[in-house]
Amino acid sequence: MKFIGIFILLLLAVVVGGGLYLFFAIRKTAQKFSKELYGTSDISEGMKKAKQQIADTPKSLSAMTRLELPRIVKDFPQFNYDEMKERAEGVLTGYLLGIQSKSTGTLTDAAITSELRKQLEDKIELLKLNNRTEHFNDFKIHRTEISRYIKEKGRCIVTFQTAASALHYVTDDNDNVITGDRDFREQSRYSISMVYIQNRDIVENNAVDGNSLNCPNCGAPISNLGDKICSYCGTGIVEYNIRVWSFDDVSEC
């Protein structure tokens, strides 16, 4: 019996000793890793620096501008990329500011669709219902690119992608932080879509492919979707198509 007791004590000593050895070995490895990456062997300080590094690194984008812009300009010779990009960034800023202020009045671009305004209204209503305020303090845009250009039945859609950051957090009615962090920036990626309606009936009825639109006078195919005059007979075709770029969606991606 005495032998069994000694054996158990020795076994416990081995287990405890092994556990301590493993603990210190892991800590030493973590300190070395922290020292190599962040210049400090203090693990907590290294974790703080790692968090700061994440906060300072913008999100990557699906940058397809070089490929998609020539296609867009071919269809819409009047398309001004710099102007549209600036407007897309303005719509994004207005949308996020609207969430924070709980007001749709921040969507000031003349080409805002009712769908996008309703999207913001629903977001605001949800925050009010839960007694929450979502903050986007010190909002900064790092980069914006075209990510996609598609032609659907009766319409064309250009989607911009924006890398941005802010002190993003949510508070309750007592200003207590529910999610997020007041002190560390959050890097985000957003998509801003704008649609060009060629023919509202085609979009609503989903009847024919958008590329099959013809001149209302001579019936000749419209080679460039952005043309305002038929290249065959000279007839104006503005009245035939809606011909307006409108922003209809903002979402985080």
PDB file of C-alpha atoms in Angstrom:
ATOM      1  CA  MET A   1       0.000   0.000   0.000  1.00  0.00           C
ATOM      2  CA  LYS A   2       2.857   2.322   0.888  1.00  0.00           C
ATOM      3  CA  PHE A   3       4.497   1.540  -2.464  1.00  0.00           C
ATOM      4  CA  ILE A   4       1.293   2.439  -4.341  1.00  0.00           C
ATOM      5  CA  GLY A   5       1.079   5.768  -2.500  1.00  0.00           C
ATOM      6  CA  ILE A   6       4.668   6.636  -3.426  1.00  0.00           C
ATOM      7  CA  PHE A   7       4.003   5.640  -7.032  1.00  0.00           C
ATOM      8  CA  ILE A   8       0.944   7.907  -7.205  1.00  0.00           C
ATOM      9  CA  LEU A   9       2.917  10.821  -5.757  1.00  0.00           C
ATOM     10  CA  LEU A  10       5.698  10.274  -8.280  1.00  0.00           C
ATOM     11  CA  LEU A  11       3.144  10.092 -11.086  1.00  0.00           C
ATOM     12  CA  LEU A  12       1.535  13.329  -9.953  1.00  0.00           C
ATOM     13  CA  ALA A  13       4.943  14.976  -9.766  1.00  0.00           C
ATOM     14  CA  VAL A  14       5.710  13.884 -13.321  1.00  0.00           C
ATOM     15  CA  VAL A  15       2.343  15.163 -14.585  1.00  0.00           C
ATOM     16  CA  VAL A  16       2.670  18.510 -12.796  1.00  0.00           C
ATOM     17  CA  GLY A  17       6.289  18.855 -13.836  1.00  0.00           C
ATOM     18  CA  GLY A  18       5.446  18.015 -17.411  1.00  0.00           C
ATOM     19  CA  GLY A  19       2.581  20.482 -17.394  1.00  0.00           C
ATOM     20  CA  LEU A  20       4.809  23.252 -16.047  1.00  0.00           C
ATOM     21  CA  TYR A  21       7.511  22.437 -18.581  1.00  0.00           C
ATOM     22  CA  LEU A  22       4.970  22.550 -21.404  1.00  0.00           C
ATOM     23  CA  PHE A  23       3.527  25.840 -20.110  1.00  0.00           C
ATOM     24  CA  PHE A  24       6.910  27.557 -19.954  1.00  0.00           C
ATOM     25  CA  ALA A  25       7.944  26.099 -23.316  1.00  0.00           C
ATOM     26  CA  ILE A  26       4.787  27.463 -24.953  1.00  0.00           C
ATOM     27  CA  ARG A  27       5.229  30.827 -23.250  1.00  0.00           C
ATOM     28  CA  LYS A  28       8.858  31.014 -24.376  1.00  0.00           C
ATOM     29  CA  THR A  29       7.840  30.185 -27.954  1.00  0.00           C
ATOM     30  CA  ALA A  30       5.078  32.785 -27.841  1.00  0.00           C
ATOM     31  CA  GLN A  31       7.498  35.399 -26.483  1.00  0.00           C
ATOM     32  CA  LYS A  32       9.991  34.598 -29.228  1.00  0.00           C
ATOM     33  CA  PHE A  33       7.248  34.797 -31.864  1.00  0.00           C
ATOM     34  CA  SER A  34       6.029  38.108 -30.441  1.00  0.00           C
ATOM     35  CA  LYS A  35       9.594  39.459 -30.370  1.00  0.00           C
ATOM     36  CA  GLU A  36      10.219  38.543 -34.018  1.00  0.00           C
ATOM     37  CA  LEU A  37       6.926  39.936 -35.300  1.00  0.00           C
ATOM     38  CA  TYR A  38       6.283  42.951 -33.093  1.00  0.00           C
ATOM     39  CA  GLY A  39       9.606  43.767 -31.470  1.00  0.00           C
ATOM     40  CA  THR A  40       8.535  42.895 -27.923  1.00  0.00           C
ATOM     41  CA  SER A  41       8.649  39.719 -25.835  1.00  0.00           C
ATOM     42  CA  ASP A  42       5.678  40.974 -23.785  1.00  0.00           C
ATOM     43  CA  ILE A  43       2.846  38.787 -25.110  1.00  0.00           C
ATOM     44  CA  SER A  44       0.068  41.179 -24.101  1.00  0.00           C
ATOM     45  CA  GLU A  45       1.919  44.071 -25.725  1.00  0.00           C
ATOM     46  CA  GLY A  46       2.492  41.933 -28.816  1.00  0.00           C
ATOM     47  CA  MET A  47      -1.218  41.122 -29.024  1.00  0.00           C
ATOM     48  CA  LYS A  48      -2.013  44.815 -28.750  1.00  0.00           C
ATOM     49  CA  LYS A  49       0.394  45.583 -31.593  1.00  0.00           C
ATOM     50  CA  ALA A  50      -1.130  42.768 -33.652  1.00  0.00           C
ATOM     51  CA  LYS A  51      -4.588  44.270 -33.125  1.00  0.00           C
ATOM     52  CA  GLN A  52      -3.244  47.676 -34.139  1.00  0.00           C
ATOM     53  CA  GLN A  53      -1.681  46.192 -37.260  1.00  0.00           C
ATOM     54  CA  ILE A  54      -5.028  44.718 -38.285  1.00  0.00           C
ATOM     55  CA  ALA A  55      -6.698  48.066 -37.560  1.00  0.00           C
ATOM     56  CA  ASP A  56      -4.189  49.870 -39.821  1.00  0.00           C
ATOM     57  CA  THR A  57      -4.314  47.482 -42.804  1.00  0.00           C
ATOM     58  CA  PRO A  58      -6.985  48.280 -45.455  1.00  0.00           C
ATOM     59  CA  LYS A  59      -9.057  45.445 -46.890  1.00  0.00           C
ATOM     60  CA  SER A  60      -8.113  44.133 -50.342  1.00  0.00           C
ATOM     61  CA  LEU A  61     -10.445  44.792 -53.264  1.00  0.00           C
ATOM     62  CA  SER A  62     -11.670  42.914 -56.297  1.00  0.00           C
ATOM     63  CA  ALA A  63     -10.086  45.503 -58.574  1.00  0.00           C
ATOM     64  CA  MET A  64     -11.447  44.973 -62.082  1.00  0.00           C
ATOM     65  CA  THR A  65     -11.326  48.576 -63.311  1.00  0.00           C
ATOM     66  CA  ARG A  66      -8.755  47.913 -66.043  1.00  0.00           C
ATOM     67  CA  LEU A  67     -10.869  45.120 -67.489  1.00  0.00           C
ATOM     68  CA  GLU A  68     -14.367  46.477 -66.967  1.00  0.00           C
ATOM     69  CA  LEU A  69     -13.916  50.191 -67.700  1.00  0.00           C
ATOM     70  CA  PRO A  70     -13.173  49.700 -71.441  1.00  0.00           C
ATOM     71  CA  ARG A  71     -16.383  47.614 -71.718  1.00  0.00           C
ATOM     72  CA  ILE A  72     -18.391  50.308 -69.965  1.00  0.00           C
ATOM     73  CA  VAL A  73     -16.949  53.125 -72.087  1.00  0.00           C
ATOM     74  CA  LYS A  74     -17.657  51.121 -75.229  1.00  0.00           C
ATOM     75  CA  ASP A  75     -21.325  50.927 -74.268  1.00  0.00           C
ATOM     76  CA  PHE A  76     -21.450  54.408 -72.714  1.00  0.00           C
ATOM     77  CA  PRO A  77     -18.982  56.819 -74.381  1.00  0.00           C
ATOM     78  CA  GLN A  78     -20.069  59.604 -72.017  1.00  0.00           C
ATOM     79  CA  PHE A  79     -19.215  57.583 -68.910  1.00  0.00           C
ATOM     80  CA  ASN A  80     -16.858  59.620 -66.701  1.00  0.00           C
ATOM     81  CA  TYR A  81     -15.053  57.191 -64.415  1.00  0.00           C
ATOM     82  CA  ASP A  82     -13.548  59.753 -62.027  1.00  0.00           C
ATOM     83  CA  GLU A  83     -16.875  61.516 -61.597  1.00  0.00           C
ATOM     84  CA  MET A  84     -18.804  58.284 -61.039  1.00  0.00           C
ATOM     85  CA  LYS A  85     -16.231  56.978 -58.573  1.00  0.00           C
ATOM     86  CA  GLU A  86     -16.404  60.219 -56.590  1.00  0.00           C
ATOM     87  CA  ARG A  87     -20.194  60.038 -56.563  1.00  0.00           C
ATOM     88  CA  ALA A  88     -20.128  56.407 -55.423  1.00  0.00           C
ATOM     89  CA  GLU A  89     -17.845  57.346 -52.531  1.00  0.00           C
ATOM     90  CA  GLY A  90     -20.193  60.208 -51.676  1.00  0.00           C
ATOM     91  CA  VAL A  91     -23.187  57.866 -51.647  1.00  0.00           C
ATOM     92  CA  LEU A  92     -21.331  55.444 -49.357  1.00  0.00           C
ATOM     93  CA  THR A  93     -20.349  58.244 -46.985  1.00  0.00           C
ATOM     94  CA  GLY A  94     -23.898  59.595 -46.944  1.00  0.00           C
ATOM     95  CA  TYR A  95     -25.340  56.143 -46.332  1.00  0.00           C
ATOM     96  CA  LEU A  96     -23.100  55.424 -43.326  1.00  0.00           C
ATOM     97  CA  LEU A  97     -23.623  58.929 -41.954  1.00  0.00           C
ATOM     98  CA  GLY A  98     -27.361  58.327 -42.310  1.00  0.00           C
ATOM     99  CA  ILE A  99     -27.063  55.169 -40.215  1.00  0.00           C
ATOM    100  CA  GLN A 100     -25.183  57.074 -37.530  1.00  0.00           C
ATOM    101  CA  SER A 101     -27.514  60.095 -37.490  1.00  0.00           C
ATOM    102  CA  LYS A 102     -30.631  57.958 -38.115  1.00  0.00           C
ATOM    103  CA  SER A 103     -31.683  60.171 -40.989  1.00  0.00           C
ATOM    104  CA  THR A 104     -32.095  59.576 -44.734  1.00  0.00           C
ATOM    105  CA  GLY A 105     -31.391  63.255 -45.376  1.00  0.00           C
ATOM    106  CA  THR A 106     -27.697  62.436 -45.751  1.00  0.00           C
ATOM    107  CA  LEU A 107     -28.374  60.756 -49.127  1.00  0.00           C
ATOM    108  CA  THR A 108     -27.968  63.929 -51.151  1.00  0.00           C
ATOM    109  CA  ASP A 109     -27.049  62.559 -54.588  1.00  0.00           C
ATOM    110  CA  ALA A 110     -29.795  63.341 -57.082  1.00  0.00           C
ATOM    111  CA  ALA A 111     -29.681  59.783 -58.471  1.00  0.00           C
ATOM    112  CA  ILE A 112     -30.666  57.829 -55.357  1.00  0.00           C
ATOM    113  CA  THR A 113     -33.294  55.171 -56.031  1.00  0.00           C
ATOM    114  CA  SER A 114     -36.281  54.607 -53.768  1.00  0.00           C
ATOM    115  CA  GLU A 115     -34.900  51.107 -53.126  1.00  0.00           C
ATOM    116  CA  LEU A 116     -31.679  52.458 -51.608  1.00  0.00           C
ATOM    117  CA  ARG A 117     -33.552  55.029 -49.547  1.00  0.00           C
ATOM    118  CA  LYS A 118     -35.867  52.280 -48.269  1.00  0.00           C
ATOM    119  CA  GLN A 119     -32.811  50.139 -47.467  1.00  0.00           C
ATOM    120  CA  LEU A 120     -31.452  52.931 -45.260  1.00  0.00           C
ATOM    121  CA  GLU A 121     -34.872  53.538 -43.669  1.00  0.00           C
ATOM    122  CA  ASP A 122     -35.108  49.858 -42.695  1.00  0.00           C
ATOM    123  CA  LYS A 123     -31.624  49.942 -41.166  1.00  0.00           C
ATOM    124  CA  ILE A 124     -32.492  53.032 -39.132  1.00  0.00           C
ATOM    125  CA  GLU A 125     -35.802  51.564 -37.991  1.00  0.00           C
ATOM    126  CA  LEU A 126     -34.041  48.428 -36.740  1.00  0.00           C
ATOM    127  CA  LEU A 127     -31.567  50.502 -34.721  1.00  0.00           C
ATOM    128  CA  LYS A 128     -34.376  52.553 -33.196  1.00  0.00           C
ATOM    129  CA  LEU A 129     -36.349  49.431 -32.367  1.00  0.00           C
ATOM    130  CA  ASN A 130     -33.371  47.994 -30.458  1.00  0.00           C
ATOM    131  CA  ASN A 131     -32.387  51.320 -28.852  1.00  0.00           C
ATOM    132  CA  ARG A 132     -28.993  51.213 -30.544  1.00  0.00           C
ATOM    133  CA  THR A 133     -26.761  53.796 -32.224  1.00  0.00           C
ATOM    134  CA  GLU A 134     -24.192  52.701 -34.791  1.00  0.00           C
ATOM    135  CA  HIS A 135     -21.114  54.908 -35.035  1.00  0.00           C
ATOM    136  CA  PHE A 136     -18.724  55.435 -37.952  1.00  0.00           C
ATOM    137  CA  ASN A 137     -16.412  58.047 -36.426  1.00  0.00           C
ATOM    138  CA  ASP A 138     -13.408  59.393 -38.347  1.00  0.00           C
ATOM    139  CA  PHE A 139     -14.547  57.589 -41.510  1.00  0.00           C
ATOM    140  CA  LYS A 140     -11.819  57.319 -44.172  1.00  0.00           C
ATOM    141  CA  ILE A 141     -11.861  55.953 -47.709  1.00  0.00           C
ATOM    142  CA  HIS A 142      -8.629  54.266 -48.774  1.00  0.00           C
ATOM    143  CA  ARG A 143      -9.376  53.078 -52.303  1.00  0.00           C
ATOM    144  CA  THR A 144     -12.245  52.544 -54.745  1.00  0.00           C
ATOM    145  CA  GLU A 145     -12.317  50.328 -57.826  1.00  0.00           C
ATOM    146  CA  ILE A 146     -14.879  48.953 -60.244  1.00  0.00           C
ATOM    147  CA  SER A 147     -15.453  45.336 -59.261  1.00  0.00           C
ATOM    148  CA  ARG A 148     -18.083  44.281 -61.779  1.00  0.00           C
ATOM    149  CA  TYR A 149     -20.032  45.339 -64.876  1.00  0.00           C
ATOM    150  CA  ILE A 150     -22.978  43.229 -65.959  1.00  0.00           C
ATOM    151  CA  LYS A 151     -25.737  43.557 -68.534  1.00  0.00           C
ATOM    152  CA  GLU A 152     -29.084  42.208 -67.504  1.00  0.00           C
ATOM    153  CA  LYS A 153     -32.414  42.243 -69.285  1.00  0.00           C
ATOM    154  CA  GLY A 154     -33.284  45.880 -69.798  1.00  0.00           C
ATOM    155  CA  ARG A 155     -30.543  47.310 -67.601  1.00  0.00           C
ATOM    156  CA  CYS A 156     -26.807  47.542 -66.939  1.00  0.00           C
ATOM    157  CA  ILE A 157     -25.174  47.485 -63.498  1.00  0.00           C
ATOM    158  CA  VAL A 158     -21.801  48.888 -62.438  1.00  0.00           C
ATOM    159  CA  THR A 159     -20.588  47.890 -58.986  1.00  0.00           C
ATOM    160  CA  PHE A 160     -17.849  49.812 -57.208  1.00  0.00           C
ATOM    161  CA  GLN A 161     -15.911  48.338 -54.311  1.00  0.00           C
ATOM    162  CA  THR A 162     -14.446  50.588 -51.625  1.00  0.00           C
ATOM    163  CA  ALA A 163     -11.924  49.870 -48.892  1.00  0.00           C
ATOM    164  CA  ALA A 164     -12.601  52.139 -45.928  1.00  0.00           C
ATOM    165  CA  SER A 165     -12.065  52.349 -42.185  1.00  0.00           C
ATOM    166  CA  ALA A 166     -13.657  54.008 -39.171  1.00  0.00           C
ATOM    167  CA  LEU A 167     -13.976  53.832 -35.420  1.00  0.00           C
ATOM    168  CA  HIS A 168     -16.980  51.568 -35.839  1.00  0.00           C
ATOM    169  CA  TYR A 169     -18.983  50.498 -32.821  1.00  0.00           C
ATOM    170  CA  VAL A 170     -22.549  50.198 -31.553  1.00  0.00           C
ATOM    171  CA  THR A 171     -23.826  51.741 -28.314  1.00  0.00           C
ATOM    172  CA  ASP A 172     -26.999  51.464 -26.274  1.00  0.00           C
ATOM    173  CA  ASP A 173     -29.060  54.341 -24.855  1.00  0.00           C
ATOM    174  CA  ASN A 174     -26.572  54.716 -21.992  1.00  0.00           C
ATOM    175  CA  ASP A 175     -23.651  55.058 -24.425  1.00  0.00           C
ATOM    176  CA  ASN A 176     -22.260  51.678 -23.425  1.00  0.00           C
ATOM    177  CA  VAL A 177     -20.375  49.909 -26.221  1.00  0.00           C
ATOM    178  CA  ILE A 178     -22.234  46.762 -27.273  1.00  0.00           C
ATOM    179  CA  THR A 179     -20.023  45.760 -30.207  1.00  0.00           C
ATOM    180  CA  GLY A 180     -16.891  47.215 -31.746  1.00  0.00           C
ATOM    181  CA  ASP A 181     -14.190  49.380 -30.184  1.00  0.00           C
ATOM    182  CA  ARG A 182     -13.960  53.125 -29.587  1.00  0.00           C
ATOM    183  CA  ASP A 183     -10.158  53.091 -29.785  1.00  0.00           C
ATOM    184  CA  PHE A 184      -9.278  50.746 -32.653  1.00  0.00           C
ATOM    185  CA  ARG A 185     -10.199  51.361 -36.268  1.00  0.00           C
ATOM    186  CA  GLU A 186     -12.176  48.731 -38.121  1.00  0.00           C
ATOM    187  CA  GLN A 187     -11.253  48.032 -41.725  1.00  0.00           C
ATOM    188  CA  SER A 188     -14.215  47.328 -44.004  1.00  0.00           C
ATOM    189  CA  ARG A 189     -15.041  46.686 -47.644  1.00  0.00           C
ATOM    190  CA  TYR A 190     -18.242  47.994 -49.223  1.00  0.00           C
ATOM    191  CA  SER A 191     -19.960  47.572 -52.570  1.00  0.00           C
ATOM    192  CA  ILE A 192     -21.895  50.444 -54.145  1.00  0.00           C
ATOM    193  CA  SER A 193     -24.032  49.531 -57.128  1.00  0.00           C
ATOM    194  CA  MET A 194     -25.560  51.795 -59.716  1.00  0.00           C
ATOM    195  CA  VAL A 195     -28.013  50.758 -62.382  1.00  0.00           C
ATOM    196  CA  TYR A 196     -28.727  52.133 -65.835  1.00  0.00           C
ATOM    197  CA  ILE A 197     -32.299  51.379 -66.878  1.00  0.00           C
ATOM    198  CA  GLN A 198     -32.573  50.921 -70.624  1.00  0.00           C
ATOM    199  CA  ASN A 199     -36.290  50.235 -70.700  1.00  0.00           C
ATOM    200  CA  ARG A 200     -38.499  49.974 -67.643  1.00  0.00           C
ATOM    201  CA  ASP A 201     -40.994  47.638 -69.336  1.00  0.00           C
ATOM    202  CA  ILE A 202     -38.189  45.242 -70.249  1.00  0.00           C
ATOM    203  CA  VAL A 203     -36.903  45.248 -66.685  1.00  0.00           C
ATOM    204  CA  GLU A 204     -40.351  44.717 -65.178  1.00  0.00           C
ATOM    205  CA  ASN A 205     -41.537  42.089 -67.660  1.00  0.00           C
ATOM    206  CA  ASN A 206     -38.129  40.441 -68.097  1.00  0.00           C
ATOM    207  CA  ALA A 207     -39.076  40.035 -71.741  1.00  0.00           C
ATOM    208  CA  VAL A 208     -35.952  40.383 -73.895  1.00  0.00           C
ATOM    209  CA  ASP A 209     -32.226  40.669 -73.524  1.00  0.00           C
ATOM    210  CA  GLY A 210     -31.012  44.221 -72.952  1.00  0.00           C
ATOM    211  CA  ASN A 211     -28.611  43.966 -75.876  1.00  0.00           C
ATOM    212  CA  SER A 212     -31.444  43.489 -78.356  1.00  0.00           C
ATOM    213  CA  LEU A 213     -32.808  47.036 -78.113  1.00  0.00           C
ATOM    214  CA  ASN A 214     -33.519  48.683 -81.467  1.00  0.00           C
ATOM    215  CA  CYS A 215     -34.078  52.187 -82.787  1.00  0.00           C
ATOM    216  CA  PRO A 216     -37.793  53.108 -82.453  1.00  0.00           C
ATOM    217  CA  ASN A 217     -37.751  54.716 -85.931  1.00  0.00           C
ATOM    218  CA  CYS A 218     -35.814  52.457 -88.305  1.00  0.00           C
ATOM    219  CA  GLY A 219     -35.478  49.332 -86.204  1.00  0.00           C
ATOM    220  CA  ALA A 220     -31.680  49.248 -86.475  1.00  0.00           C
ATOM    221  CA  PRO A 221     -29.835  47.697 -83.515  1.00  0.00           C
ATOM    222  CA  ILE A 222     -28.394  50.139 -80.991  1.00  0.00           C
ATOM    223  CA  SER A 223     -24.701  49.271 -81.005  1.00  0.00           C
ATOM    224  CA  ASN A 224     -23.723  51.332 -77.962  1.00  0.00           C
ATOM    225  CA  LEU A 225     -26.176  51.195 -75.083  1.00  0.00           C
ATOM    226  CA  GLY A 226     -25.297  54.763 -74.133  1.00  0.00           C
ATOM    227  CA  ASP A 227     -26.056  56.222 -77.584  1.00  0.00           C
ATOM    228  CA  LYS A 228     -28.605  59.010 -77.665  1.00  0.00           C
ATOM    229  CA  ILE A 229     -28.916  59.136 -81.471  1.00  0.00           C
ATOM    230  CA  CYS A 230     -29.382  56.227 -83.878  1.00  0.00           C
ATOM    231  CA  SER A 231     -26.208  55.844 -85.954  1.00  0.00           C
ATOM    232  CA  TYR A 232     -28.280  54.729 -88.991  1.00  0.00           C
ATOM    233  CA  CYS A 233     -31.124  57.256 -89.267  1.00  0.00           C
ATOM    234  CA  GLY A 234     -30.191  59.960 -86.763  1.00  0.00           C
ATOM    235  CA  THR A 235     -33.334  59.582 -84.702  1.00  0.00           C
ATOM    236  CA  GLY A 236     -33.050  60.569 -81.060  1.00  0.00           C
ATOM    237  CA  ILE A 237     -33.548  57.582 -78.770  1.00  0.00           C
ATOM    238  CA  VAL A 238     -33.467  59.311 -75.396  1.00  0.00           C
ATOM    239  CA  GLU A 239     -37.251  59.099 -75.152  1.00  0.00           C
ATOM    240  CA  TYR A 240     -37.151  55.373 -75.837  1.00  0.00           C
ATOM    241  CA  ASN A 241     -34.854  54.535 -72.908  1.00  0.00           C
ATOM    242  CA  ILE A 242     -34.675  55.787 -69.336  1.00  0.00           C
ATOM    243  CA  ARG A 243     -30.976  56.697 -69.729  1.00  0.00           C
ATOM    244  CA  VAL A 244     -30.106  57.522 -66.128  1.00  0.00           C
ATOM    245  CA  TRP A 245     -27.463  56.042 -63.855  1.00  0.00           C
ATOM    246  CA  SER A 246     -28.954  55.605 -60.377  1.00  0.00           C
ATOM    247  CA  PHE A 247     -27.453  54.295 -57.150  1.00  0.00           C
ATOM    248  CA  ASP A 248     -29.585  51.460 -55.833  1.00  0.00           C
ATOM    249  CA  ASP A 249     -27.542  49.472 -53.289  1.00  0.00           C
ATOM    250  CA  VAL A 250     -24.869  49.853 -50.601  1.00  0.00           C
ATOM    251  CA  SER A 251     -23.672  46.843 -48.668  1.00  0.00           C
ATOM    252  CA  GLU A 252     -20.664  45.575 -46.742  1.00  0.00           C
ATOM    253  CA  CYS A 253     -18.876  42.697 -48.447  1.00  0.00           C
TER     254      CYS A 253
END
